[in-house]
Short mmCIF file of C-alpha atoms and ligand atoms in Angstrom, two decimals:
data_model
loop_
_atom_site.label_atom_id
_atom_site.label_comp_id
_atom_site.label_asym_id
_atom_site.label_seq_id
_atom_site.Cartn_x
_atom_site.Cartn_y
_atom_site.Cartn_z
CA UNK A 1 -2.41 -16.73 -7.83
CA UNK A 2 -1.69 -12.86 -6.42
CA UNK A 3 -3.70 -10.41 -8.61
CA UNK A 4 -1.45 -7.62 -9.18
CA UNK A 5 -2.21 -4.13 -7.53
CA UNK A 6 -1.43 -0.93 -8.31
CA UNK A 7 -2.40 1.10 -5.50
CA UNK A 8 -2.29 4.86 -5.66
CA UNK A 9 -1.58 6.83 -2.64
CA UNK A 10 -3.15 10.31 -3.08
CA UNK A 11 -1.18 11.79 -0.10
CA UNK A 12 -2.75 15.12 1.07
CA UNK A 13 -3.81 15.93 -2.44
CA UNK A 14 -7.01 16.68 -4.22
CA UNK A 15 -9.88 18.21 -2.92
CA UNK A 16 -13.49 15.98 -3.71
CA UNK A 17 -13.66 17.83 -6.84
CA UNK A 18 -10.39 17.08 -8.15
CA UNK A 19 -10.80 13.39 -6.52
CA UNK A 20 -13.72 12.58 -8.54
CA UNK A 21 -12.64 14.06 -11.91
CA UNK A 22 -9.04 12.60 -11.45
CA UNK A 23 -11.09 9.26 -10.76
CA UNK A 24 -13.21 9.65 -14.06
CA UNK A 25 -10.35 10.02 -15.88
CA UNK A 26 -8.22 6.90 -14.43
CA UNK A 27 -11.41 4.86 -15.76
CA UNK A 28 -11.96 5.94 -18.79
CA UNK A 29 -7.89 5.88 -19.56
CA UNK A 30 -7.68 2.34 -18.77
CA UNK A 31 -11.13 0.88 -19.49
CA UNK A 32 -12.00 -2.14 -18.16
CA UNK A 33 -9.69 -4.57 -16.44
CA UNK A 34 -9.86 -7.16 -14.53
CA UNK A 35 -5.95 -8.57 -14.52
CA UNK A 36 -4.86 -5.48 -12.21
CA UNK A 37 -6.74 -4.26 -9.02
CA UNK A 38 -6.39 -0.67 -9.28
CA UNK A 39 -6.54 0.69 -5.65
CA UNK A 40 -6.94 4.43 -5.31
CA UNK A 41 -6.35 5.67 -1.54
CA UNK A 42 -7.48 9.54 -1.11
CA UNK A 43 -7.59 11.68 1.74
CA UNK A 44 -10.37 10.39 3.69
CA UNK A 45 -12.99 13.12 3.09
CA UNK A 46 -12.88 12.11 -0.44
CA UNK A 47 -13.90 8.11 0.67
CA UNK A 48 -17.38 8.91 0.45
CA UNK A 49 -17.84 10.84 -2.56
CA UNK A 50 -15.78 8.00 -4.24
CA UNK A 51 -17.62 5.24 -2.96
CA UNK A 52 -20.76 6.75 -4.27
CA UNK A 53 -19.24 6.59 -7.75
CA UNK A 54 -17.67 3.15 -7.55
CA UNK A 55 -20.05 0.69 -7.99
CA UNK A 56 -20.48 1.21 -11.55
CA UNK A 57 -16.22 1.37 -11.83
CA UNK A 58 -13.65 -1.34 -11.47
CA UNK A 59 -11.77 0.12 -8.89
CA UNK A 60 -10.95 -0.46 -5.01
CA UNK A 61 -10.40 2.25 -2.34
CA UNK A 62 -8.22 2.67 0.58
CA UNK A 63 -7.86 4.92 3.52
CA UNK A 64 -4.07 6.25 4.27
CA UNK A 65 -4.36 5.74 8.12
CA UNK A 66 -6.87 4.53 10.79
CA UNK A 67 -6.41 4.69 14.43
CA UNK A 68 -6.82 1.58 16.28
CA UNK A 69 -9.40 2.35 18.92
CA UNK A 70 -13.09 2.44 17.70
CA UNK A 71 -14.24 5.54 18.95
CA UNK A 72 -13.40 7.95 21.97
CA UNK A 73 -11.66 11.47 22.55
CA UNK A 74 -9.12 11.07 19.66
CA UNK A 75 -9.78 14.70 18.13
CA UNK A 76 -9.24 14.01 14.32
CA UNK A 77 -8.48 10.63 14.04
CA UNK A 78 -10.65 8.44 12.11
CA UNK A 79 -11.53 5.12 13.55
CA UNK A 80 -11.47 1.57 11.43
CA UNK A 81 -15.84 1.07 12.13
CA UNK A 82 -15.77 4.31 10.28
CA UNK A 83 -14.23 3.55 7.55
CA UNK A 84 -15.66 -0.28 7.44
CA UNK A 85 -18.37 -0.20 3.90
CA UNK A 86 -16.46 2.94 3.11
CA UNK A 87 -12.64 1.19 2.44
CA UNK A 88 -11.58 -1.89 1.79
CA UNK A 89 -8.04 -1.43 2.49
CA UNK A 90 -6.43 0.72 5.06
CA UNK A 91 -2.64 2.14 4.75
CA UNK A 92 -0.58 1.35 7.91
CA UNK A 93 2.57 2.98 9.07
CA UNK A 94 3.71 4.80 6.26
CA UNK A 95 7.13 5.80 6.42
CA UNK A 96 5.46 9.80 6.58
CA UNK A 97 3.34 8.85 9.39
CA UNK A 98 6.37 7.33 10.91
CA UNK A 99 8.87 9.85 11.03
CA UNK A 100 6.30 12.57 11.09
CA UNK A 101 3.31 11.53 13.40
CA UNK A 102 5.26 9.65 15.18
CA UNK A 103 3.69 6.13 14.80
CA UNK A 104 5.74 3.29 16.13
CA UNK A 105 6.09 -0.41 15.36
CA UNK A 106 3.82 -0.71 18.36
CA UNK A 107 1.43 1.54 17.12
CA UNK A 108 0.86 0.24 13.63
CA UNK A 109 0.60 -3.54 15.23
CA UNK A 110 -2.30 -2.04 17.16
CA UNK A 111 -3.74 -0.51 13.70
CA UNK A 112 -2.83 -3.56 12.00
CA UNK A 113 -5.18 -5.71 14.59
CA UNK A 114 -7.84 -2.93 14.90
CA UNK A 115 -7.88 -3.01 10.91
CA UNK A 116 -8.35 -6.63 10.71
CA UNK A 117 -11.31 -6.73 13.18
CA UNK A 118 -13.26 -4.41 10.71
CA UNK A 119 -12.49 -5.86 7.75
CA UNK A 120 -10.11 -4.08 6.36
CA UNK A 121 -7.57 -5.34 5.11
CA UNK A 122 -3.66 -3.74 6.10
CA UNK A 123 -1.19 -2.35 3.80
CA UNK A 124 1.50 -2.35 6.32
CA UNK A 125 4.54 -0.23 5.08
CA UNK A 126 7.96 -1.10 5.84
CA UNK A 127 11.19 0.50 4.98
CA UNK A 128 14.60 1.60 5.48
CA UNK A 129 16.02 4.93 5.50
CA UNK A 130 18.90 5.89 3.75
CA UNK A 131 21.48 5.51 6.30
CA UNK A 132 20.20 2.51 7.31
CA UNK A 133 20.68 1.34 4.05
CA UNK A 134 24.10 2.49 3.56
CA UNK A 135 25.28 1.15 6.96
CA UNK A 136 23.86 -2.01 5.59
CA UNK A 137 21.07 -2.72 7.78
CA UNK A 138 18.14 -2.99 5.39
CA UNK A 139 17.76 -6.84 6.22
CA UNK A 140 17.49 -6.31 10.24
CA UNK A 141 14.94 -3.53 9.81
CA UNK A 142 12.67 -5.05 7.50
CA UNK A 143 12.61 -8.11 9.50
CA UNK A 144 12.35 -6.13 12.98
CA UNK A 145 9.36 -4.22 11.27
CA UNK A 146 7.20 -6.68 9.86
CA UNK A 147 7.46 -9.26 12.62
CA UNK A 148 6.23 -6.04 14.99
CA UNK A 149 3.45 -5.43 12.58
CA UNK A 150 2.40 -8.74 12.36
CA UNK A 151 2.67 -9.61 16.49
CA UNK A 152 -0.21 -11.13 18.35
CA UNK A 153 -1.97 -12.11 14.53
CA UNK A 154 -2.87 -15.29 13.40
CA UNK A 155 -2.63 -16.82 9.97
CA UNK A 156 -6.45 -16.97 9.57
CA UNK A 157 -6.72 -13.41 10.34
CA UNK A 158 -3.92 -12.76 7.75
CA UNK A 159 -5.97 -13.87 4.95
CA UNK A 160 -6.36 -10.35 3.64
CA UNK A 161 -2.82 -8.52 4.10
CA UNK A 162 -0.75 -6.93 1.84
CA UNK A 163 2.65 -5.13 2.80
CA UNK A 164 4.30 -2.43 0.85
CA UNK A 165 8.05 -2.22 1.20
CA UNK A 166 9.18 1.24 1.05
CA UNK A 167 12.51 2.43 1.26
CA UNK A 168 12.66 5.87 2.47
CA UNK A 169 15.06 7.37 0.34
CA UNK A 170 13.06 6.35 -2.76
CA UNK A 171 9.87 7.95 -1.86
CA UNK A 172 9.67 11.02 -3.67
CA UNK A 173 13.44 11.42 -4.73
CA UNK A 174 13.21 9.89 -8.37
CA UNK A 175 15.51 7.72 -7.07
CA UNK A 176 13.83 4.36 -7.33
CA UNK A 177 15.53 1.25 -6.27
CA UNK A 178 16.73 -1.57 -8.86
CA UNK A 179 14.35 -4.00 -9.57
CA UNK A 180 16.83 -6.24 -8.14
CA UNK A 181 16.69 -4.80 -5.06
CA UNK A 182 12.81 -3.91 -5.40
CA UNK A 183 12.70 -7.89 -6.33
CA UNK A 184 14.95 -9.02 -3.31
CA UNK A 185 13.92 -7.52 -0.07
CA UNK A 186 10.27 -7.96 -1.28
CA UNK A 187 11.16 -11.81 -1.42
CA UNK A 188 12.98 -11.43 2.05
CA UNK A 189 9.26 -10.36 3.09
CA UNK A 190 8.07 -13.40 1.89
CA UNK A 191 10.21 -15.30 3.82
CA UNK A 192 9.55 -13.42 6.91
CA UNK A 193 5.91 -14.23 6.28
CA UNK A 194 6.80 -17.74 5.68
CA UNK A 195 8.93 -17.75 8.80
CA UNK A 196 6.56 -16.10 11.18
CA UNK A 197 2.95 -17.49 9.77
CA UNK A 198 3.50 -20.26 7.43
CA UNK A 199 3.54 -21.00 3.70
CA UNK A 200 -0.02 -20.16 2.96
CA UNK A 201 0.60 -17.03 4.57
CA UNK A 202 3.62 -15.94 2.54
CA UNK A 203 1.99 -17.68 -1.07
CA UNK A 204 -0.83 -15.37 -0.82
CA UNK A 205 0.06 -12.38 0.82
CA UNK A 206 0.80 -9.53 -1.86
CA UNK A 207 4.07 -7.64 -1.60
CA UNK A 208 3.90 -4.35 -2.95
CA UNK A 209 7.13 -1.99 -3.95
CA UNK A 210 7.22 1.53 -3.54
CA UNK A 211 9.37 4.61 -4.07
CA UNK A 212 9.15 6.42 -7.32
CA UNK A 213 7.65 4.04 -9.03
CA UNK A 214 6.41 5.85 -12.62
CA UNK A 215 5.36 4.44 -16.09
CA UNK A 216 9.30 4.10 -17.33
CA UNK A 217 10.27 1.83 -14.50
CA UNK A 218 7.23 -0.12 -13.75
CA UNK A 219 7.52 -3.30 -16.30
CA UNK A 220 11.04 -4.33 -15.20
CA UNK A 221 10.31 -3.59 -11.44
CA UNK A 222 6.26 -5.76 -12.05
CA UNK A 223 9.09 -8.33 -13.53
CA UNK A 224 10.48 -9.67 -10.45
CA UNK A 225 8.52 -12.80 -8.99
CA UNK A 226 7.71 -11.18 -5.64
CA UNK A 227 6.84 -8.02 -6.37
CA UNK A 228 2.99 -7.81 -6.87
CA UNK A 229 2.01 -4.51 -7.45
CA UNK A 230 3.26 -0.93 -6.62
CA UNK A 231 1.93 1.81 -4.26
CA UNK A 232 2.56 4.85 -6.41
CA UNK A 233 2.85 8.02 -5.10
CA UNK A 234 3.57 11.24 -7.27
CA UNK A 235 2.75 9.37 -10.66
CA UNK A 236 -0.66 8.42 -9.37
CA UNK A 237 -1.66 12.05 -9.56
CA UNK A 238 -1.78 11.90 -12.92
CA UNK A 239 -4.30 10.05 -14.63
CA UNK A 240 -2.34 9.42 -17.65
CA UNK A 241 0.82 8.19 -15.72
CA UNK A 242 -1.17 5.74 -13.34
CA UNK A 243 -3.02 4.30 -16.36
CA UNK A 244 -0.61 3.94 -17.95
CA UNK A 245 0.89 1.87 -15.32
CA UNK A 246 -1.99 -0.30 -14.90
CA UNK A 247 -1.99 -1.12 -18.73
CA UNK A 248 2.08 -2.24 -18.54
CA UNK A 249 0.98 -4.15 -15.52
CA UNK A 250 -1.76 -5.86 -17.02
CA UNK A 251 -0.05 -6.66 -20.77
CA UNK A 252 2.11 -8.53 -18.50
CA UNK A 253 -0.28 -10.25 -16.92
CA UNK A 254 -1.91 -10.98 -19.96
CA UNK A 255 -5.53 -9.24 -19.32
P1 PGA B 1 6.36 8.12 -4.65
O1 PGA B 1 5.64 7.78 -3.24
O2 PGA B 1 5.81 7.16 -5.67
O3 PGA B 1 5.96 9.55 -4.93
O4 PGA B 1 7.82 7.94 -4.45
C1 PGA B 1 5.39 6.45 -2.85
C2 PGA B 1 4.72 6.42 -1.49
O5 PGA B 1 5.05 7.25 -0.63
O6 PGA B 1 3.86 5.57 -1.24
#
């Protein structure tokens, strides 16, 4: 069975300070749980402070970007042997770092591999902008993204991957999609999995939805069979809104 996630990506918010109080709130908001993996994803200068704090708390953390070599003239990029005992998950081609970093298919593939040969396991993020959408072409880019991603990977080394499909003009906006939609395209990913790297690939991989995902929306969008979490921007921010997502979540998964 998928555990369900709710993964919270800071963004460029929070200093240490406000990372480790925000975190000390989270916990003692939702207590313990073990039917959700709560994954919190700060900047990166807040990884260590965290991970200092974490043994004693049920939650997992996630850098927001790697690079994919392992060390070299790369002036402030962090490499994936740096974050390795640090992370356990690593964000990959966001649609922010897409459009404004300019990180390619190829580019999160070679992220995507480096990630996997330290252990850490991708959240590769896939999504469609709005035109795109409206021009409807939201099948073709998914598929076009996530079979660049994955190129060049095995199955075995798939074991840990999780993919986050984000449409662009629901990041941010309020504008969420349905959970139909949420619900559909992340069961097209599935079936790209299952196309591209078999049936044990796509049964255990976990699909994530994002794009204004917040405490009002998250039960009927957690609803749909192949959604299995949410990365949560704005609403993880706030302690109360992002526990309070994990507790929906986990009421309906019955922990
Ligand atoms: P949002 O961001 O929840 O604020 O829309 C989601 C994301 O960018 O991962």
């Amino acid at each position: 069975m998928r555990k369900p996630m709710m993964a919270g990506n800071w963004k460029m918010n929070m200093t240490v300070a406000e990372a480790l109080a925000l975190t000390r709130q989270i916990v003692q908001l939702v207590g313990d749980t073990t039917a959700v993996e709560m994954l919190l994803c700060p900047p990166s200068v807040c990884l260590h402070p965290l991970k200092a704090i974490s043994s004693a708390m049920p939650f997992s953390l996630g850098a927001q970007n790697c690079h994919w070599q392992d060390s070299g003239a790369f002036t402030g990029e962090i490499s994936p042997p740096m974050l390795q005992g640090l992370a356990d998950y690593v964000i990959l081609g966001h649609s922010e770092r897409r459009q404004l970093f300019g990180e390619t298919d190829e580019t999160v593939n070679k992220k995507t591999h480096a990630a996997l040969t330290h252990q850490l396991a991708p959240i590769v993020c896939v999504g469609e902008s709005l035109d795109q959408n409206e021009s409807g072409q939201t099948a073709a880019i998914i598929t076009a993204q996530v079979q660049a991603a994955l190129a060049g990977l095995s199955a075995e080394q798939l074991q840990s991957l999780v993919i986050a499909y984000e449409p662009i003009w629901a990041i941010g906006t309020g504008r969420a999609a349905t959970a139909e939609t949420a619900g559909e395209i992340c069961g097209l990913v599935r079936n790209i999995l299952r196309e591209s790297h078999g049936g044990s690939v796509a049964d255990t991989t976990r699909v994530l939805y994002g794009g204004s995902t917040k405490p009002d929306n998250i039960g009927e969008i957690m609803e749909q069979p192949d959604i299995d979490g949410a990365l949560i921007g704005g609403a993880s921010l706030e302690a109360a809104s992002y526990a309070q997502m994990v507790k929906i979540t986990a009421e309906q998964y019955g922990g």
